[in-house]
Structure formats: C-alpha cells, structure tokens
Amino acid sequence: MFKPRDIETYRRDEKLGHKLLTPEERIRLLKPYLPSPPLHPSEQANRRAMENEQRLGVRRLIKRHWHLLVFTIVHAIFSLYIRIRRAYHQVVNKISSVYLHHHRAPDLIYNDVKDLRRLPKHLSVILNLDEDARGGTGLAKLIEEASDIAAWCASARIPQLSIYEKTGTLKGYLPRVHRSMTQKLAAYFGPNTPGIGIRAPHCPSIETAQTLAASRIENDGLKHLSVMILSAEDGRDSIVDLTKTLADMSQRGKISTSDITIELVDAELSESVMGEPDLLLLFGPRVELVGYPPWQVRLTEISHVQDNEGVNYQVFYRGLLKYAGAQMRWGR
C-alpha cells in the first residue's frame, strides 16, 4: 500500500515538472515500493542451503520442539507401563478366578474366610448400571450381580449388605430383586436357605423367612440376610433435608441449638438411611464413590482391585482379606 504522504509528494513533483525533488530524493521515495532485485545464482544457492539447514537441522528442531519431544517420550513410557500392568493383572485375576472358584458352594466360600481375623458385620458395595445395554439387559445384569453378592455374603455369614446404585433403577424393582436373590440363595443353599429381607429408604421392606430345614439346623450358619438398596438421593440430599428439618425445628423453638450434636445427626441418618458399613467394595478399576452417602462412609474401610472390570468373587474375597488385616486406629 502506498502512503498518502508519498503519493501527494510525487504528484506535486510531477506538476512542477519534476523540479521539486532531486533524482536522489525521487529514487529514495520510490525505492520502498519497488520489487527486490534478482539475486545472483550463487546467492540463491546459498539461501536455499540455509533454508534446508533450518528445515532439517536436528539441533534446531530439538531446540524448537523439545517440549513436544519430552511429552512424547513420557507418554510412550507411561502407555507401555499401563499396558504391562493391565496385562499382568488380567493374568493374575484369571489364575485366582480358577484357584478360588466357589462352585456355588457355601461351604467352600466359608472355608475361604473362616480363618480370617475378623469379618465385617455390614458390607456395602457400589454397582453401576450399564446404560448402553439394549433391551433391558443392563437391568438384568445389575440384578444378577446384586444376587451373586447377596449369596456370597450369606455364605460368608455376613448378616447385612447394602447395595448402592446411583441412578435408583435398582430401587424401582425391589420385588424383582427380592425374587432373584431368593432364587440365588436357594441355588446355593438348597433346602437350608436362610431368610432374606430387602428394603430401601422410604420404601416398604420385603421379607422372606428362612426355610424350615434351615431353622432346624443347629449351627452358626446365617439365619437371615438384611439387604439395603440405596441411590444418589439417599446421599447428600438426605443430609440437606435433615439440615433443613433441624433448622426449622430450631427456629420454631421445638429443639435447642445445643441439642443438635454429631450424635443426633448420626442417629437420624442411621435411622432414615442406614448405619456405617464396615467395608465398602468397589468393583471398578478406580476408587469412584459416584455420590455414595458421605456421612456413612466416614470410618469405612474401602477396598478395590486395580484394573478390575466387573463383579467377581476375587474382588469380594480380596476385600475381606484387606479388611481382616487392616488396623482400625479410629483417628488415633
């Protein structure tokens, strides 16, 4: 683009017959707008050589893109480590699944855990609904997993089980869940099937008594299994609702602020939702609580198996082993 000042100067000089500017001044005025003179062949060769050196020089490339090189190396090493770790865990899980297969025999499961130093009285698990499954297969798989865990707990003589499923789908099918768990216990225990009760917060419970044969057996076997079904609305929302209720009662003078203590909140949440579980099992590859009730998990031992996918007996057994060997310091 020509500068307006240069255009005006040139036109004035032209009107005056090129007497306003000297030849040197005229050349200096027009020089910025003239194309560059052609280079000598030797100079063109030198310029190409410099451009090739800049384009292909390793040192210059590393200097300009060293951060990309470092990122690529770190990413490659970490990816290799992740692949090797997953392959190793898959092999270990396959071997342990063969070695620890329970064959749906309560006696074998109890033999696995009878020598442990302690067992949880209340076991809790987190299950996830496969929303990508078609035709209700996700719900059927979820109920089957819950039934398997209930059978393992009954075989290990763990009297209380709580199952957390974030979306609340499992809570909407309590009769179906109860029927599936009853059939699963019957498949495991036969005529000695223990009783089972299933309930959810703000929902009526469904009970099944133990069989007559089980009631006549005089041993330390589990007589009744209590199952609690939870969802995300039983977590933080329950704490918020309790806080609003206590604040409203305090404003109306029905309760004193000094009466609102940790013990009161704990008692109310234990009654409306559930008490604190001793052990929380995660069947995913990472520790993700996905909205699990935070108050009930304050002192709970959390267990998961790295790189594991899906519900299986090995994760259940390893969780009991971890709980048995854990040191309960209770904040000390």
Coordinates of C-alpha atoms in Angstrom, one line a residue:
M1 CA 0.0 0.0 0.0
F2 CA 1.2 3.5 -0.9
K3 CA 1.4 6.1 1.8
P4 CA -0.8 9.1 1.2
R5 CA 2.1 11.4 2.0
D6 CA 4.3 9.8 -0.6
I7 CA 1.6 10.0 -3.2
E8 CA 1.0 13.6 -2.6
T9 CA 4.7 14.4 -2.7
Y10 CA 5.1 12.6 -6.0
R11 CA 2.1 14.3 -7.6
R12 CA 3.4 17.8 -6.6
D13 CA 6.7 17.0 -8.1
E14 CA 5.1 15.8 -11.3
K15 CA 3.0 19.0 -11.6
L16 CA 6.1 21.1 -11.2
G17 CA 7.9 19.2 -14.0
H18 CA 10.0 17.1 -11.6
K19 CA 11.7 20.2 -10.2
L20 CA 10.5 19.8 -6.6
L21 CA 12.6 16.7 -5.9
T22 CA 16.1 15.8 -6.9
P23 CA 16.8 12.5 -8.7
E24 CA 18.3 11.1 -5.5
E25 CA 15.2 12.1 -3.4
R26 CA 12.9 10.7 -6.1
I27 CA 14.7 7.3 -6.0
R28 CA 14.6 7.3 -2.2
L29 CA 10.8 8.0 -2.4
L30 CA 10.1 5.2 -4.8
K31 CA 12.6 2.6 -3.5
P32 CA 10.3 1.1 -0.8
Y33 CA 7.6 0.3 -3.4
L34 CA 9.9 -1.4 -6.0
P35 CA 10.4 -5.2 -6.1
S36 CA 13.6 -6.7 -4.8
P37 CA 16.3 -7.1 -7.4
P38 CA 17.0 -10.6 -8.6
L39 CA 19.8 -12.4 -6.7
H40 CA 22.9 -13.7 -8.2
P41 CA 22.8 -17.5 -8.8
S42 CA 25.5 -18.1 -6.2
E43 CA 23.5 -16.1 -3.6
Q44 CA 20.3 -18.1 -4.5
A45 CA 22.2 -21.3 -3.9
N46 CA 23.4 -20.1 -0.5
R47 CA 19.9 -19.0 0.5
R48 CA 18.5 -22.5 -0.4
A49 CA 21.2 -24.2 1.6
M50 CA 20.5 -22.1 4.6
E51 CA 16.7 -22.8 4.3
N52 CA 17.4 -26.6 4.1
E53 CA 19.6 -26.4 7.1
Q54 CA 17.0 -24.6 9.1
R55 CA 14.3 -27.1 7.9
L56 CA 16.3 -30.3 8.5
G57 CA 18.7 -29.4 11.3
V58 CA 18.2 -31.8 14.2
R59 CA 19.6 -29.4 16.8
R60 CA 17.3 -26.6 15.7
L61 CA 14.3 -29.0 15.6
I62 CA 15.0 -30.2 19.2
K63 CA 15.5 -26.6 20.3
R64 CA 12.2 -25.5 18.9
H65 CA 10.1 -28.6 19.9
W66 CA 11.9 -30.0 22.9
H67 CA 8.7 -29.8 25.0
L68 CA 6.8 -31.9 22.4
L69 CA 9.7 -34.5 22.4
V70 CA 9.6 -34.8 26.2
F71 CA 5.8 -35.2 26.2
T72 CA 6.0 -37.9 23.5
I73 CA 8.7 -39.8 25.4
V74 CA 6.8 -39.6 28.8
H75 CA 3.5 -40.6 27.1
A76 CA 5.1 -43.6 25.4
I77 CA 6.7 -44.8 28.6
F78 CA 3.5 -44.3 30.7
S79 CA 1.4 -46.0 28.0
L80 CA 3.7 -49.0 28.0
Y81 CA 3.6 -49.2 31.8
I82 CA -0.2 -49.1 31.7
R83 CA -0.4 -51.9 29.2
I84 CA 2.0 -54.1 31.0
R85 CA 0.2 -53.5 34.3
R86 CA -3.2 -54.3 32.9
A87 CA -1.9 -57.5 31.2
Y88 CA -0.3 -58.6 34.5
H89 CA -3.5 -58.0 36.5
Q90 CA -5.5 -59.8 33.9
V91 CA -3.3 -62.9 34.2
V92 CA -3.3 -62.8 38.0
N93 CA -7.1 -62.4 38.0
K94 CA -7.6 -65.3 35.7
I95 CA -5.4 -67.6 37.8
S96 CA -7.1 -66.5 41.0
S97 CA -10.5 -67.0 39.4
V98 CA -9.6 -70.6 38.7
Y99 CA -8.0 -71.2 42.1
L100 CA -10.7 -69.5 44.1
H101 CA -13.8 -70.6 42.2
H102 CA -16.6 -71.2 44.7
H103 CA -18.7 -73.5 42.5
R104 CA -21.8 -72.1 44.2
A105 CA -21.0 -74.0 47.3
P106 CA -21.5 -72.0 50.6
D107 CA -19.1 -74.4 52.4
L108 CA -16.2 -73.5 50.0
I109 CA -16.8 -69.8 50.5
Y110 CA -17.0 -70.2 54.2
N111 CA -13.7 -72.2 54.2
D112 CA -12.1 -69.2 52.4
V113 CA -13.0 -66.8 55.2
K114 CA -13.3 -68.8 58.4
D115 CA -9.7 -68.3 59.4
L116 CA -9.7 -64.5 58.9
R117 CA -9.1 -62.5 62.0
R118 CA -12.4 -60.6 61.6
L119 CA -15.3 -60.3 59.1
P120 CA -17.4 -57.2 58.5
K121 CA -20.9 -57.2 60.1
H122 CA -22.1 -54.8 57.4
L123 CA -20.7 -55.0 53.9
S124 CA -21.5 -52.3 51.3
V125 CA -20.9 -52.4 47.5
I126 CA -21.2 -50.0 44.7
L127 CA -22.8 -51.3 41.4
N128 CA -23.2 -49.4 38.1
L129 CA -26.0 -49.7 35.6
D130 CA -24.9 -50.3 32.1
E131 CA -27.0 -47.7 30.4
D132 CA -25.7 -48.6 26.9
A133 CA -27.1 -52.1 27.1
R134 CA -30.2 -52.8 25.0
G135 CA -33.5 -54.4 25.7
G136 CA -33.3 -54.3 29.5
T137 CA -30.1 -56.4 29.6
G138 CA -28.4 -53.8 31.7
L139 CA -31.0 -54.1 34.4
A140 CA -31.0 -57.9 34.3
K141 CA -27.2 -57.9 34.6
L142 CA -27.4 -55.5 37.6
I143 CA -29.9 -57.6 39.4
E144 CA -27.8 -60.8 38.7
E145 CA -24.7 -59.1 40.2
A146 CA -26.6 -58.0 43.3
S147 CA -27.9 -61.5 43.7
D148 CA -24.5 -63.0 43.4
I149 CA -23.1 -60.7 46.1
A150 CA -26.0 -61.5 48.4
A151 CA -25.3 -65.2 48.0
W152 CA -21.6 -64.6 48.8
C153 CA -22.4 -62.6 51.9
A154 CA -24.8 -65.3 53.2
S155 CA -22.2 -68.0 52.6
A156 CA -19.5 -65.9 54.4
R157 CA -22.1 -65.3 57.2
I158 CA -22.1 -61.5 56.8
P159 CA -25.5 -60.5 58.1
Q160 CA -26.0 -57.1 56.5
L161 CA -25.5 -56.0 52.9
S162 CA -26.1 -52.6 51.4
I163 CA -26.0 -52.0 47.6
Y164 CA -25.6 -48.6 46.2
E165 CA -26.7 -47.9 42.6
K166 CA -26.5 -44.2 41.7
T167 CA -29.5 -43.9 39.3
G168 CA -32.0 -45.5 41.6
T169 CA -33.0 -48.1 39.0
L170 CA -32.5 -51.0 41.4
K171 CA -34.8 -49.3 44.0
G172 CA -37.6 -49.3 41.5
Y173 CA -37.5 -53.1 41.1
L174 CA -37.5 -54.3 44.7
P175 CA -39.9 -57.2 44.1
R176 CA -37.8 -58.4 41.2
V177 CA -34.6 -58.0 43.1
H178 CA -36.1 -59.9 46.1
R179 CA -37.3 -62.7 43.8
S180 CA -33.9 -63.0 42.1
M181 CA -32.0 -63.0 45.4
T182 CA -34.3 -65.7 46.9
Q183 CA -33.7 -67.9 43.9
K184 CA -30.0 -67.4 44.0
L185 CA -29.9 -68.3 47.8
A186 CA -32.0 -71.4 47.0
A187 CA -29.5 -72.4 44.3
Y188 CA -26.6 -72.0 46.8
F189 CA -28.2 -73.4 50.0
G190 CA -30.8 -75.7 48.7
P191 CA -33.3 -76.7 51.5
N192 CA -31.2 -74.8 54.1
T193 CA -31.9 -71.4 52.5
P194 CA -31.6 -68.5 55.1
G195 CA -34.2 -65.8 55.3
I196 CA -33.8 -62.5 53.4
G197 CA -35.2 -59.0 53.8
I198 CA -34.8 -56.2 51.3
R199 CA -35.7 -52.6 51.9
A200 CA -34.9 -49.1 50.7
P201 CA -35.2 -45.7 52.4
H202 CA -38.8 -44.6 52.4
C203 CA -39.9 -47.9 50.8
P204 CA -41.7 -50.8 52.4
S205 CA -39.5 -53.8 53.1
I206 CA -40.0 -57.3 51.6
E207 CA -39.2 -60.2 53.9
T208 CA -38.8 -63.9 53.3
A209 CA -38.4 -66.3 56.3
Q210 CA -35.8 -69.0 56.4
T211 CA -36.8 -72.5 55.3
L212 CA -38.0 -75.0 57.8
A213 CA -34.9 -77.1 57.3
A214 CA -32.6 -74.2 57.9
S215 CA -34.4 -73.3 61.2
R216 CA -33.9 -76.9 62.4
I217 CA -30.1 -76.9 61.8
E218 CA -28.3 -76.1 65.0
N219 CA -25.1 -74.4 63.8
D220 CA -23.5 -71.0 63.4
G221 CA -24.8 -70.5 59.9
L222 CA -26.5 -67.3 58.8
K223 CA -30.2 -67.4 59.6
H224 CA -31.2 -64.1 58.0
L225 CA -29.7 -61.7 55.5
S226 CA -30.7 -58.0 55.5
V227 CA -30.2 -56.1 52.2
M228 CA -30.5 -52.3 51.8
I229 CA -30.8 -50.7 48.4
L230 CA -29.5 -47.1 48.1
S231 CA -29.2 -44.5 45.4
A232 CA -27.8 -41.0 45.0
E233 CA -30.9 -39.3 46.6
D234 CA -30.0 -41.1 49.8
G235 CA -26.6 -39.4 50.0
R236 CA -26.1 -35.6 50.1
D237 CA -29.8 -35.0 49.6
S238 CA -30.7 -36.7 52.9
I239 CA -28.1 -34.6 54.7
V240 CA -29.6 -31.4 53.2
D241 CA -33.1 -32.5 54.1
L242 CA -32.1 -33.3 57.7
T243 CA -30.3 -29.9 58.0
K244 CA -33.4 -28.1 56.8
T245 CA -35.6 -30.0 59.3
L246 CA -33.3 -29.3 62.2
A247 CA -33.0 -25.6 61.3
D248 CA -36.8 -25.3 61.0
M249 CA -37.4 -27.0 64.4
S250 CA -34.7 -24.8 66.0
Q251 CA -36.4 -21.6 64.6
R252 CA -39.8 -22.8 66.0
G253 CA -38.3 -23.5 69.4
K254 CA -39.0 -27.2 69.3
I255 CA -35.3 -28.0 69.7
S256 CA -32.4 -26.1 71.2
T257 CA -29.3 -25.5 69.2
S258 CA -27.3 -27.1 71.9
D259 CA -29.2 -30.3 71.3
I260 CA -28.0 -30.5 67.7
T261 CA -24.9 -32.6 68.0
I262 CA -23.0 -35.1 66.0
E263 CA -24.6 -37.9 67.8
L264 CA -28.1 -36.6 66.9
V265 CA -27.3 -36.3 63.3
D266 CA -25.7 -39.7 63.2
A267 CA -28.7 -41.3 64.9
E268 CA -31.2 -39.6 62.5
L269 CA -29.2 -40.5 59.4
S270 CA -28.7 -44.1 60.6
E271 CA -32.5 -44.4 61.2
S272 CA -33.6 -42.8 57.9
V273 CA -30.9 -44.2 55.6
M274 CA -28.5 -46.7 57.2
G275 CA -25.6 -47.1 59.7
E276 CA -22.0 -47.0 58.7
P277 CA -20.7 -50.1 56.9
D278 CA -17.6 -51.8 58.0
L279 CA -16.3 -52.4 54.5
L280 CA -17.1 -50.8 51.1
L281 CA -16.2 -52.8 48.0
L282 CA -15.7 -51.2 44.6
F283 CA -15.7 -53.4 41.5
G284 CA -14.3 -50.8 39.1
P285 CA -10.7 -50.1 38.2
R286 CA -10.6 -46.8 40.2
V287 CA -11.9 -45.5 43.5
E288 CA -15.0 -43.7 42.5
L289 CA -17.8 -43.2 45.0
V290 CA -20.2 -41.7 42.5
G291 CA -22.4 -39.9 45.1
Y292 CA -22.3 -42.6 47.8
P293 CA -23.7 -41.3 51.1
P294 CA -20.8 -39.3 52.6
W295 CA -21.9 -39.5 56.2
Q296 CA -22.0 -43.2 56.3
V297 CA -18.5 -43.7 54.9
R298 CA -16.6 -41.7 57.4
L299 CA -14.9 -44.7 59.1
T300 CA -15.5 -47.3 56.5
E301 CA -12.6 -49.4 55.0
I302 CA -12.7 -49.0 51.2
S303 CA -11.3 -51.8 49.0
H304 CA -10.9 -52.1 45.3
V305 CA -8.7 -54.2 42.9
Q306 CA -6.7 -52.2 40.4
D307 CA -7.6 -52.6 36.7
N308 CA -10.6 -54.8 37.6
E309 CA -13.7 -54.7 35.5
G310 CA -17.0 -56.3 36.6
V311 CA -18.3 -58.1 39.6
N312 CA -16.4 -61.2 40.6
Y313 CA -15.7 -63.3 43.6
Q314 CA -12.0 -62.5 43.6
V315 CA -12.7 -58.8 44.4
F316 CA -15.1 -59.9 47.2
Y317 CA -12.5 -62.3 48.7
R318 CA -9.6 -59.8 48.5
G319 CA -11.8 -57.1 50.1
L320 CA -12.4 -59.4 53.1
L321 CA -8.7 -60.2 53.3
K322 CA -7.9 -56.5 53.3
Y323 CA -10.4 -55.8 56.0
A324 CA -9.1 -58.6 58.2
G325 CA -5.6 -57.2 58.0
A326 CA -6.5 -53.5 58.4
Q327 CA -5.5 -51.6 61.5
M328 CA -8.5 -49.8 63.0
R329 CA -7.0 -46.8 64.6
W330 CA -10.2 -44.8 64.8
G331 CA -8.4 -41.5 64.3
R332 CA -5.6 -42.2 66.7

